[in-house]
Amino acid sequence: MLLSIPLKTTRRLDIGAPLAHWVDKTHPYYRSEHCKKDLVRLTSIRNCLSESINTAHAHHAALEDRALEDCMEYHACLLEAENRGFPTMDDALVGATELRLSWNCAFAEENPIVRSNIRYERACVLFNVAALLSYKAATEDHRSSKEGRTRAMKLYGRSAATFRHLRTELMEGPSADPDPSADLTEPFLLMCESLLRAQGQICAYEAGRSRPEPMPALVSKLAAGAADLYDEALSHSQDRIVKAKCPEAASGWGGHLKAMSYLFRARAEVHASEAHRAGRQWGAEVA
């Protein structure tokens, strides 16, 4: 079974008014009237996202409502705002203290994290981009369709790369949030990244199995690669931060990752024995 990463949810908020107040009060070059239409557009996109992504598992409805495209557009707008000097840290002196951006953890029903900066908003939006890509990949026909496998592999790769970018570019460094929600901590992001890489590896494994001429040695290595990636994800899921903040996720997701690791380790052994049999290596086959 291939998993999708749950979504982060938020509530409707007029972000235009507090950002306009911050611009008039703090920004050295702009006045709010210079970017009034842009702030209205930001508020509109954000509220569309808050309505389409209303539960952690609303992937299908969100995609039907063009949430992925909205997330990408919203993130591009936030990135441009950040490049133009909008606040990237919660700072009482230069921050947008009236801006109250609230996001729920995707993996647990903990209290929402509230921040007043663009950087954390970007991180939450990127998380949802990766989560929606993971759902699109999981719904592709990776077993019986060559085209479905190809699309799924690309989507898993994009999703994993998005989590990696989120982890290394937004959640590290001097402007990183010192106390993010559990799903934005390094162990959780590493778990998601390794899981998605493992599921992409499964697509490669299915492609190897579907070849007209059997290649058991190759298929064995592909299965072993999937097992190794599941082991990586399992290790991250049992990190002390994950266990402390989301014990149910550590137990539930950890159990799935462990089972999939065992499954593909066993498949690797089976295909290796088939390769030994084809080479008349009877002793190695039995071993």
PDB file of C-alpha atoms in Angstrom:
ATOM      1  CA  MET A   1       0.000   0.000   0.000  1.00  0.00           C
ATOM      2  CA  LEU A   2       1.324   3.418  -0.996  1.00  0.00           C
ATOM      3  CA  LEU A   3       0.736   6.296   1.408  1.00  0.00           C
ATOM      4  CA  SER A   4      -0.007   9.973   0.886  1.00  0.00           C
ATOM      5  CA  ILE A   5       1.328  12.649   3.207  1.00  0.00           C
ATOM      6  CA  PRO A   6      -1.512  14.385   5.106  1.00  0.00           C
ATOM      7  CA  LEU A   7      -2.193  18.074   4.591  1.00  0.00           C
ATOM      8  CA  LYS A   8      -1.699  21.083   6.830  1.00  0.00           C
ATOM      9  CA  THR A   9      -4.874  23.098   7.367  1.00  0.00           C
ATOM     10  CA  THR A  10      -5.447  26.748   8.180  1.00  0.00           C
ATOM     11  CA  ARG A  11      -8.356  29.150   8.658  1.00  0.00           C
ATOM     12  CA  ARG A  12      -9.604  32.118   6.647  1.00  0.00           C
ATOM     13  CA  LEU A  13      -7.723  35.308   7.327  1.00  0.00           C
ATOM     14  CA  ASP A  14      -7.517  38.758   5.794  1.00  0.00           C
ATOM     15  CA  ILE A  15      -3.748  39.023   5.550  1.00  0.00           C
ATOM     16  CA  GLY A  16      -3.970  42.158   3.424  1.00  0.00           C
ATOM     17  CA  ALA A  17      -4.855  44.532   6.268  1.00  0.00           C
ATOM     18  CA  PRO A  18      -2.015  43.611   8.668  1.00  0.00           C
ATOM     19  CA  LEU A  19       0.500  43.499   5.821  1.00  0.00           C
ATOM     20  CA  ALA A  20      -0.676  46.906   4.594  1.00  0.00           C
ATOM     21  CA  HIS A  21      -0.223  48.275   8.110  1.00  0.00           C
ATOM     22  CA  TRP A  22       3.270  46.760   8.258  1.00  0.00           C
ATOM     23  CA  VAL A  23       4.192  48.300   4.877  1.00  0.00           C
ATOM     24  CA  ASP A  24       3.077  51.778   5.947  1.00  0.00           C
ATOM     25  CA  LYS A  25       4.803  51.477   9.299  1.00  0.00           C
ATOM     26  CA  THR A  26       8.052  49.720   8.447  1.00  0.00           C
ATOM     27  CA  HIS A  27       8.909  49.283   4.760  1.00  0.00           C
ATOM     28  CA  PRO A  28      11.549  51.797   3.625  1.00  0.00           C
ATOM     29  CA  TYR A  29      10.432  52.067  -0.023  1.00  0.00           C
ATOM     30  CA  TYR A  30       6.759  51.121  -0.408  1.00  0.00           C
ATOM     31  CA  ARG A  31       3.414  52.420   0.777  1.00  0.00           C
ATOM     32  CA  SER A  32       0.371  50.171   1.022  1.00  0.00           C
ATOM     33  CA  GLU A  33      -1.390  51.953  -1.854  1.00  0.00           C
ATOM     34  CA  HIS A  34       1.465  50.867  -4.131  1.00  0.00           C
ATOM     35  CA  CYS A  35       0.636  47.189  -3.621  1.00  0.00           C
ATOM     36  CA  LYS A  36      -3.070  47.260  -2.753  1.00  0.00           C
ATOM     37  CA  LYS A  37      -4.114  44.943  -5.607  1.00  0.00           C
ATOM     38  CA  ASP A  38      -1.316  42.499  -4.775  1.00  0.00           C
ATOM     39  CA  LEU A  39      -2.376  42.286  -1.128  1.00  0.00           C
ATOM     40  CA  VAL A  40      -5.993  41.704  -2.149  1.00  0.00           C
ATOM     41  CA  ARG A  41      -4.834  38.910  -4.455  1.00  0.00           C
ATOM     42  CA  LEU A  42      -2.751  37.338  -1.669  1.00  0.00           C
ATOM     43  CA  THR A  43      -5.759  37.316   0.645  1.00  0.00           C
ATOM     44  CA  SER A  44      -7.975  35.845  -2.066  1.00  0.00           C
ATOM     45  CA  ILE A  45      -5.619  32.962  -2.865  1.00  0.00           C
ATOM     46  CA  ARG A  46      -5.024  32.167   0.793  1.00  0.00           C
ATOM     47  CA  ASN A  47      -8.728  32.043   1.579  1.00  0.00           C
ATOM     48  CA  CYS A  48      -9.344  29.784  -1.425  1.00  0.00           C
ATOM     49  CA  LEU A  49      -6.693  27.427  -0.035  1.00  0.00           C
ATOM     50  CA  SER A  50      -8.182  27.488   3.461  1.00  0.00           C
ATOM     51  CA  GLU A  51     -11.542  26.411   2.007  1.00  0.00           C
ATOM     52  CA  SER A  52     -10.290  23.724  -0.391  1.00  0.00           C
ATOM     53  CA  ILE A  53      -7.828  22.190   2.106  1.00  0.00           C
ATOM     54  CA  ASN A  54     -10.163  21.908   5.078  1.00  0.00           C
ATOM     55  CA  THR A  55      -9.042  18.548   6.520  1.00  0.00           C
ATOM     56  CA  ALA A  56      -5.749  16.663   6.640  1.00  0.00           C
ATOM     57  CA  HIS A  57      -7.079  14.091   4.166  1.00  0.00           C
ATOM     58  CA  ALA A  58      -8.967  16.316   1.721  1.00  0.00           C
ATOM     59  CA  HIS A  59      -6.494  15.675  -1.108  1.00  0.00           C
ATOM     60  CA  HIS A  60      -9.028  14.632  -3.763  1.00  0.00           C
ATOM     61  CA  ALA A  61     -11.413  17.523  -3.157  1.00  0.00           C
ATOM     62  CA  ALA A  62      -8.505  19.957  -2.944  1.00  0.00           C
ATOM     63  CA  LEU A  63      -7.085  18.834  -6.283  1.00  0.00           C
ATOM     64  CA  GLU A  64     -10.542  19.089  -7.861  1.00  0.00           C
ATOM     65  CA  ASP A  65     -10.608  22.682  -6.583  1.00  0.00           C
ATOM     66  CA  ARG A  66      -7.193  23.456  -8.141  1.00  0.00           C
ATOM     67  CA  ALA A  67      -5.502  23.678  -4.744  1.00  0.00           C
ATOM     68  CA  LEU A  68      -2.133  22.545  -6.135  1.00  0.00           C
ATOM     69  CA  GLU A  69      -2.072  25.351  -8.681  1.00  0.00           C
ATOM     70  CA  ASP A  70      -3.216  27.830  -6.022  1.00  0.00           C
ATOM     71  CA  CYS A  71      -0.499  26.648  -3.624  1.00  0.00           C
ATOM     72  CA  MET A  72       2.160  27.139  -6.272  1.00  0.00           C
ATOM     73  CA  GLU A  73       0.883  30.599  -7.199  1.00  0.00           C
ATOM     74  CA  TYR A  74       0.578  31.605  -3.556  1.00  0.00           C
ATOM     75  CA  HIS A  75       4.095  30.384  -2.798  1.00  0.00           C
ATOM     76  CA  ALA A  76       5.471  32.324  -5.773  1.00  0.00           C
ATOM     77  CA  CYS A  77       3.744  35.467  -4.452  1.00  0.00           C
ATOM     78  CA  LEU A  78       5.114  34.891  -0.951  1.00  0.00           C
ATOM     79  CA  LEU A  79       8.613  34.353  -2.324  1.00  0.00           C
ATOM     80  CA  GLU A  80       8.419  37.629  -4.232  1.00  0.00           C
ATOM     81  CA  ALA A  81       7.123  39.376  -1.105  1.00  0.00           C
ATOM     82  CA  GLU A  82      10.050  37.953   0.842  1.00  0.00           C
ATOM     83  CA  ASN A  83      12.481  39.160  -1.818  1.00  0.00           C
ATOM     84  CA  ARG A  84      10.949  42.645  -1.500  1.00  0.00           C
ATOM     85  CA  GLY A  85      11.676  42.814   2.205  1.00  0.00           C
ATOM     86  CA  PHE A  86       8.511  41.527   3.842  1.00  0.00           C
ATOM     87  CA  PRO A  87       9.119  40.026   7.323  1.00  0.00           C
ATOM     88  CA  THR A  88      10.748  36.600   7.493  1.00  0.00           C
ATOM     89  CA  MET A  89      11.023  36.384  11.280  1.00  0.00           C
ATOM     90  CA  ASP A  90       8.786  37.133  14.241  1.00  0.00           C
ATOM     91  CA  ASP A  91      10.374  40.323  15.540  1.00  0.00           C
ATOM     92  CA  ALA A  92       8.650  42.808  17.822  1.00  0.00           C
ATOM     93  CA  LEU A  93      10.620  45.701  16.325  1.00  0.00           C
ATOM     94  CA  VAL A  94      10.449  45.091  12.568  1.00  0.00           C
ATOM     95  CA  GLY A  95       7.978  42.203  12.262  1.00  0.00           C
ATOM     96  CA  ALA A  96       4.324  42.262  11.233  1.00  0.00           C
ATOM     97  CA  THR A  97       3.016  41.751  14.762  1.00  0.00           C
ATOM     98  CA  GLU A  98      -0.629  42.172  13.700  1.00  0.00           C
ATOM     99  CA  LEU A  99      -0.304  39.298  11.214  1.00  0.00           C
ATOM    100  CA  ARG A 100      -1.505  36.058  12.859  1.00  0.00           C
ATOM    101  CA  LEU A 101      -0.912  33.129  10.503  1.00  0.00           C
ATOM    102  CA  SER A 102      -2.276  29.920  12.024  1.00  0.00           C
ATOM    103  CA  TRP A 103      -1.488  26.403  10.737  1.00  0.00           C
ATOM    104  CA  ASN A 104      -2.383  22.976  12.124  1.00  0.00           C
ATOM    105  CA  CYS A 105       0.028  20.046  12.263  1.00  0.00           C
ATOM    106  CA  ALA A 106      -0.678  17.476   9.544  1.00  0.00           C
ATOM    107  CA  PHE A 107       0.079  14.467  11.748  1.00  0.00           C
ATOM    108  CA  ALA A 108      -1.468  15.346  15.117  1.00  0.00           C
ATOM    109  CA  GLU A 109      -4.253  17.385  16.669  1.00  0.00           C
ATOM    110  CA  GLU A 110      -1.946  19.685  18.583  1.00  0.00           C
ATOM    111  CA  ASN A 111      -2.617  23.383  19.088  1.00  0.00           C
ATOM    112  CA  PRO A 112      -2.122  25.398  15.887  1.00  0.00           C
ATOM    113  CA  ILE A 113       1.189  27.178  15.479  1.00  0.00           C
ATOM    114  CA  VAL A 114       0.711  30.935  15.013  1.00  0.00           C
ATOM    115  CA  ARG A 115       3.400  33.033  13.360  1.00  0.00           C
ATOM    116  CA  SER A 116       3.703  36.560  11.978  1.00  0.00           C
ATOM    117  CA  ASN A 117       6.139  36.134   9.100  1.00  0.00           C
ATOM    118  CA  ILE A 118       6.192  35.195   5.436  1.00  0.00           C
ATOM    119  CA  ARG A 119       8.906  32.527   5.739  1.00  0.00           C
ATOM    120  CA  TYR A 120       6.828  30.206   7.947  1.00  0.00           C
ATOM    121  CA  GLU A 121       3.808  30.693   5.683  1.00  0.00           C
ATOM    122  CA  ARG A 122       5.943  29.625   2.726  1.00  0.00           C
ATOM    123  CA  ALA A 123       7.053  26.505   4.592  1.00  0.00           C
ATOM    124  CA  CYS A 124       3.472  25.459   5.315  1.00  0.00           C
ATOM    125  CA  VAL A 125       2.393  26.053   1.719  1.00  0.00           C
ATOM    126  CA  LEU A 126       5.353  24.073   0.361  1.00  0.00           C
ATOM    127  CA  PHE A 127       4.460  21.220   2.718  1.00  0.00           C
ATOM    128  CA  ASN A 128       1.009  21.086   1.124  1.00  0.00           C
ATOM    129  CA  VAL A 129       2.488  21.192  -2.383  1.00  0.00           C
ATOM    130  CA  ALA A 130       4.551  18.105  -1.540  1.00  0.00           C
ATOM    131  CA  ALA A 131       1.581  16.397   0.134  1.00  0.00           C
ATOM    132  CA  LEU A 132      -0.693  16.968  -2.870  1.00  0.00           C
ATOM    133  CA  LEU A 133       1.998  15.668  -5.233  1.00  0.00           C
ATOM    134  CA  SER A 134       2.312  12.542  -3.072  1.00  0.00           C
ATOM    135  CA  TYR A 135      -1.437  11.943  -3.382  1.00  0.00           C
ATOM    136  CA  LYS A 136      -1.372  12.392  -7.160  1.00  0.00           C
ATOM    137  CA  ALA A 137       1.458   9.862  -7.343  1.00  0.00           C
ATOM    138  CA  ALA A 138      -0.322   7.343  -5.103  1.00  0.00           C
ATOM    139  CA  THR A 139      -3.455   7.458  -7.261  1.00  0.00           C
ATOM    140  CA  GLU A 140      -1.605   6.616 -10.475  1.00  0.00           C
ATOM    141  CA  ASP A 141      -1.851   3.047 -11.789  1.00  0.00           C
ATOM    142  CA  HIS A 142       1.713   1.981 -11.015  1.00  0.00           C
ATOM    143  CA  ARG A 143       1.063  -1.769 -11.301  1.00  0.00           C
ATOM    144  CA  SER A 144      -0.407  -2.399 -14.738  1.00  0.00           C
ATOM    145  CA  SER A 145       0.263   0.805 -16.680  1.00  0.00           C
ATOM    146  CA  LYS A 146       3.689   1.818 -17.952  1.00  0.00           C
ATOM    147  CA  GLU A 147       2.517   5.407 -18.347  1.00  0.00           C
ATOM    148  CA  GLY A 148       1.054   5.361 -14.832  1.00  0.00           C
ATOM    149  CA  ARG A 149       4.344   4.119 -13.386  1.00  0.00           C
ATOM    150  CA  THR A 150       6.276   6.805 -15.215  1.00  0.00           C
ATOM    151  CA  ARG A 151       3.978   9.554 -13.973  1.00  0.00           C
ATOM    152  CA  ALA A 152       4.038   8.177 -10.418  1.00  0.00           C
ATOM    153  CA  MET A 153       7.853   8.016 -10.355  1.00  0.00           C
ATOM    154  CA  LYS A 154       8.117  11.634 -11.505  1.00  0.00           C
ATOM    155  CA  LEU A 155       5.529  12.806  -8.980  1.00  0.00           C
ATOM    156  CA  TYR A 156       7.200  10.939  -6.115  1.00  0.00           C
ATOM    157  CA  GLY A 157      10.507  12.469  -7.135  1.00  0.00           C
ATOM    158  CA  ARG A 158       9.028  15.980  -7.205  1.00  0.00           C
ATOM    159  CA  SER A 159       7.330  15.466  -3.852  1.00  0.00           C
ATOM    160  CA  ALA A 160      10.495  14.134  -2.197  1.00  0.00           C
ATOM    161  CA  ALA A 161      12.546  16.981  -3.694  1.00  0.00           C
ATOM    162  CA  THR A 162      10.035  19.522  -2.368  1.00  0.00           C
ATOM    163  CA  PHE A 163      10.355  18.095   1.142  1.00  0.00           C
ATOM    164  CA  ARG A 164      14.130  18.213   0.822  1.00  0.00           C
ATOM    165  CA  HIS A 165      14.027  21.848  -0.321  1.00  0.00           C
ATOM    166  CA  LEU A 166      11.686  22.689   2.542  1.00  0.00           C
ATOM    167  CA  ARG A 167      14.005  21.030   5.041  1.00  0.00           C
ATOM    168  CA  THR A 168      17.307  22.444   3.802  1.00  0.00           C
ATOM    169  CA  GLU A 169      16.293  25.911   2.579  1.00  0.00           C
ATOM    170  CA  LEU A 170      13.448  27.044   4.839  1.00  0.00           C
ATOM    171  CA  MET A 171      13.753  25.077   8.086  1.00  0.00           C
ATOM    172  CA  GLU A 172      17.507  25.508   8.499  1.00  0.00           C
ATOM    173  CA  GLY A 173      19.685  28.590   8.847  1.00  0.00           C
ATOM    174  CA  PRO A 174      19.466  31.814  10.868  1.00  0.00           C
ATOM    175  CA  SER A 175      15.896  32.660   9.808  1.00  0.00           C
ATOM    176  CA  ALA A 176      14.511  29.168  10.504  1.00  0.00           C
ATOM    177  CA  ASP A 177      11.682  28.906  13.002  1.00  0.00           C
ATOM    178  CA  PRO A 178      13.054  27.885  16.421  1.00  0.00           C
ATOM    179  CA  ASP A 179       9.963  25.909  17.439  1.00  0.00           C
ATOM    180  CA  PRO A 180       7.958  24.714  14.406  1.00  0.00           C
ATOM    181  CA  SER A 181       5.021  22.332  14.461  1.00  0.00           C
ATOM    182  CA  ALA A 182       5.970  18.654  14.652  1.00  0.00           C
ATOM    183  CA  ASP A 183       5.488  18.012  10.928  1.00  0.00           C
ATOM    184  CA  LEU A 184       8.076  20.675  10.051  1.00  0.00           C
ATOM    185  CA  THR A 185      10.819  19.288  12.288  1.00  0.00           C
ATOM    186  CA  GLU A 186      13.806  17.630  10.622  1.00  0.00           C
ATOM    187  CA  PRO A 187      12.910  14.005  11.567  1.00  0.00           C
ATOM    188  CA  PHE A 188       9.382  14.311  10.149  1.00  0.00           C
ATOM    189  CA  LEU A 189      10.586  15.915   6.920  1.00  0.00           C
ATOM    190  CA  LEU A 190      13.288  13.255   6.528  1.00  0.00           C
ATOM    191  CA  MET A 191      10.701  10.525   7.136  1.00  0.00           C
ATOM    192  CA  CYS A 192       8.428  11.959   4.439  1.00  0.00           C
ATOM    193  CA  GLU A 193      11.316  12.342   2.000  1.00  0.00           C
ATOM    194  CA  SER A 194      12.571   8.771   2.514  1.00  0.00           C
ATOM    195  CA  LEU A 195       9.048   7.329   2.320  1.00  0.00           C
ATOM    196  CA  LEU A 196       8.362   9.038  -0.998  1.00  0.00           C
ATOM    197  CA  ARG A 197      11.693   7.921  -2.412  1.00  0.00           C
ATOM    198  CA  ALA A 198      10.853   4.368  -1.318  1.00  0.00           C
ATOM    199  CA  GLN A 199       7.484   4.521  -3.069  1.00  0.00           C
ATOM    200  CA  GLY A 200       9.158   5.846  -6.192  1.00  0.00           C
ATOM    201  CA  GLN A 201      11.550   2.893  -5.960  1.00  0.00           C
ATOM    202  CA  ILE A 202       8.542   0.554  -5.824  1.00  0.00           C
ATOM    203  CA  CYS A 203       7.427   1.966  -9.175  1.00  0.00           C
ATOM    204  CA  ALA A 204      10.862   1.129 -10.582  1.00  0.00           C
ATOM    205  CA  TYR A 205      10.545  -2.352  -9.064  1.00  0.00           C
ATOM    206  CA  GLU A 206       7.157  -2.858 -10.743  1.00  0.00           C
ATOM    207  CA  ALA A 207       8.664  -1.698 -14.039  1.00  0.00           C
ATOM    208  CA  GLY A 208      11.442  -4.267 -13.681  1.00  0.00           C
ATOM    209  CA  ARG A 209       8.961  -7.043 -12.941  1.00  0.00           C
ATOM    210  CA  SER A 210       6.866  -6.182 -15.993  1.00  0.00           C
ATOM    211  CA  ARG A 211       9.698  -6.593 -18.513  1.00  0.00           C
ATOM    212  CA  PRO A 212       8.990  -9.216 -21.220  1.00  0.00           C
ATOM    213  CA  GLU A 213      12.270 -10.965 -20.413  1.00  0.00           C
ATOM    214  CA  PRO A 214      12.681 -11.637 -16.680  1.00  0.00           C
ATOM    215  CA  MET A 215      15.716 -10.044 -15.025  1.00  0.00           C
ATOM    216  CA  PRO A 216      15.549 -11.381 -11.453  1.00  0.00           C
ATOM    217  CA  ALA A 217      18.986 -10.045 -10.434  1.00  0.00           C
ATOM    218  CA  LEU A 218      17.990  -6.488 -11.380  1.00  0.00           C
ATOM    219  CA  VAL A 219      14.554  -6.814  -9.783  1.00  0.00           C
ATOM    220  CA  SER A 220      16.185  -8.128  -6.596  1.00  0.00           C
ATOM    221  CA  LYS A 221      18.382  -5.034  -6.372  1.00  0.00           C
ATOM    222  CA  LEU A 222      15.390  -2.764  -6.953  1.00  0.00           C
ATOM    223  CA  ALA A 223      13.463  -4.491  -4.160  1.00  0.00           C
ATOM    224  CA  ALA A 224      16.465  -4.247  -1.833  1.00  0.00           C
ATOM    225  CA  GLY A 225      16.734  -0.534  -2.630  1.00  0.00           C
ATOM    226  CA  ALA A 226      13.093  -0.013  -1.650  1.00  0.00           C
ATOM    227  CA  ALA A 227      13.684  -1.912   1.606  1.00  0.00           C
ATOM    228  CA  ASP A 228      16.711   0.279   2.408  1.00  0.00           C
ATOM    229  CA  LEU A 229      14.684   3.448   1.873  1.00  0.00           C
ATOM    230  CA  TYR A 230      11.880   2.130   4.067  1.00  0.00           C
ATOM    231  CA  ASP A 231      14.486   1.423   6.744  1.00  0.00           C
ATOM    232  CA  GLU A 232      15.646   5.044   6.511  1.00  0.00           C
ATOM    233  CA  ALA A 233      12.084   6.306   6.864  1.00  0.00           C
ATOM    234  CA  LEU A 234      11.493   3.926   9.785  1.00  0.00           C
ATOM    235  CA  SER A 235      14.592   5.209  11.564  1.00  0.00           C
ATOM    236  CA  HIS A 236      13.400   8.818  11.241  1.00  0.00           C
ATOM    237  CA  SER A 237       9.884   7.878  12.407  1.00  0.00           C
ATOM    238  CA  GLN A 238      11.331   6.577  15.679  1.00  0.00           C
ATOM    239  CA  ASP A 239      13.285   9.753  16.424  1.00  0.00           C
ATOM    240  CA  ARG A 240      12.755  11.072  19.947  1.00  0.00           C
ATOM    241  CA  ILE A 241      11.157  14.272  18.604  1.00  0.00           C
ATOM    242  CA  VAL A 242       8.574  12.292  16.633  1.00  0.00           C
ATOM    243  CA  LYS A 243       7.840   9.999  19.577  1.00  0.00           C
ATOM    244  CA  ALA A 244       7.513  12.932  21.956  1.00  0.00           C
ATOM    245  CA  LYS A 245       5.344  15.185  19.787  1.00  0.00           C
ATOM    246  CA  CYS A 246       3.339  12.621  17.783  1.00  0.00           C
ATOM    247  CA  PRO A 247       3.447   9.186  19.468  1.00  0.00           C
ATOM    248  CA  GLU A 248       0.519   7.929  17.374  1.00  0.00           C
ATOM    249  CA  ALA A 249       2.321   8.838  14.154  1.00  0.00           C
ATOM    250  CA  ALA A 250       5.514   7.170  15.388  1.00  0.00           C
ATOM    251  CA  SER A 251       3.553   3.999  16.127  1.00  0.00           C
ATOM    252  CA  GLY A 252       1.187   3.917  13.143  1.00  0.00           C
ATOM    253  CA  TRP A 253       3.511   5.130  10.413  1.00  0.00           C
ATOM    254  CA  GLY A 254       6.422   3.275  11.974  1.00  0.00           C
ATOM    255  CA  GLY A 255       4.478   0.013  11.853  1.00  0.00           C
ATOM    256  CA  HIS A 256       3.698   0.474   8.166  1.00  0.00           C
ATOM    257  CA  LEU A 257       7.296   1.361   7.309  1.00  0.00           C
ATOM    258  CA  LYS A 258       8.614  -1.675   9.173  1.00  0.00           C
ATOM    259  CA  ALA A 259       6.160  -4.012   7.429  1.00  0.00           C
ATOM    260  CA  MET A 260       7.047  -2.634   3.991  1.00  0.00           C
ATOM    261  CA  SER A 261      10.753  -2.992   4.750  1.00  0.00           C
ATOM    262  CA  TYR A 262      10.261  -6.653   5.660  1.00  0.00           C
ATOM    263  CA  LEU A 263       8.098  -7.225   2.572  1.00  0.00           C
ATOM    264  CA  PHE A 264      10.621  -5.853   0.094  1.00  0.00           C
ATOM    265  CA  ARG A 265      13.565  -7.442   1.882  1.00  0.00           C
ATOM    266  CA  ALA A 266      11.794 -10.783   1.436  1.00  0.00           C
ATOM    267  CA  ARG A 267      11.009 -10.033  -2.211  1.00  0.00           C
ATOM    268  CA  ALA A 268      14.655  -9.179  -2.808  1.00  0.00           C
ATOM    269  CA  GLU A 269      15.649 -12.591  -1.425  1.00  0.00           C
ATOM    270  CA  VAL A 270      13.072 -14.383  -3.593  1.00  0.00           C
ATOM    271  CA  HIS A 271      14.227 -12.667  -6.776  1.00  0.00           C
ATOM    272  CA  ALA A 272      17.878 -13.276  -5.850  1.00  0.00           C
ATOM    273  CA  SER A 273      17.127 -16.992  -5.514  1.00  0.00           C
ATOM    274  CA  GLU A 274      15.487 -16.928  -8.952  1.00  0.00           C
ATOM    275  CA  ALA A 275      18.653 -15.367 -10.378  1.00  0.00           C
ATOM    276  CA  HIS A 276      20.778 -18.085  -8.739  1.00  0.00           C
ATOM    277  CA  ARG A 277      18.497 -20.783 -10.131  1.00  0.00           C
ATOM    278  CA  ALA A 278      18.782 -19.327 -13.635  1.00  0.00           C
ATOM    279  CA  GLY A 279      22.570 -19.460 -13.263  1.00  0.00           C
ATOM    280  CA  ARG A 280      22.438 -23.019 -11.903  1.00  0.00           C
ATOM    281  CA  GLN A 281      23.893 -21.854  -8.590  1.00  0.00           C
ATOM    282  CA  TRP A 282      21.937 -24.365  -6.550  1.00  0.00           C
ATOM    283  CA  GLY A 283      23.743 -23.818  -3.257  1.00  0.00           C
ATOM    284  CA  ALA A 284      23.324 -20.043  -3.407  1.00  0.00           C
ATOM    285  CA  GLU A 285      19.656 -20.479  -4.306  1.00  0.00           C
ATOM    286  CA  VAL A 286      18.989 -22.596  -1.223  1.00  0.00           C
ATOM    287  CA  ALA A 287      21.002 -20.260   1.014  1.00  0.00           C
TER     288      ALA A 287
END
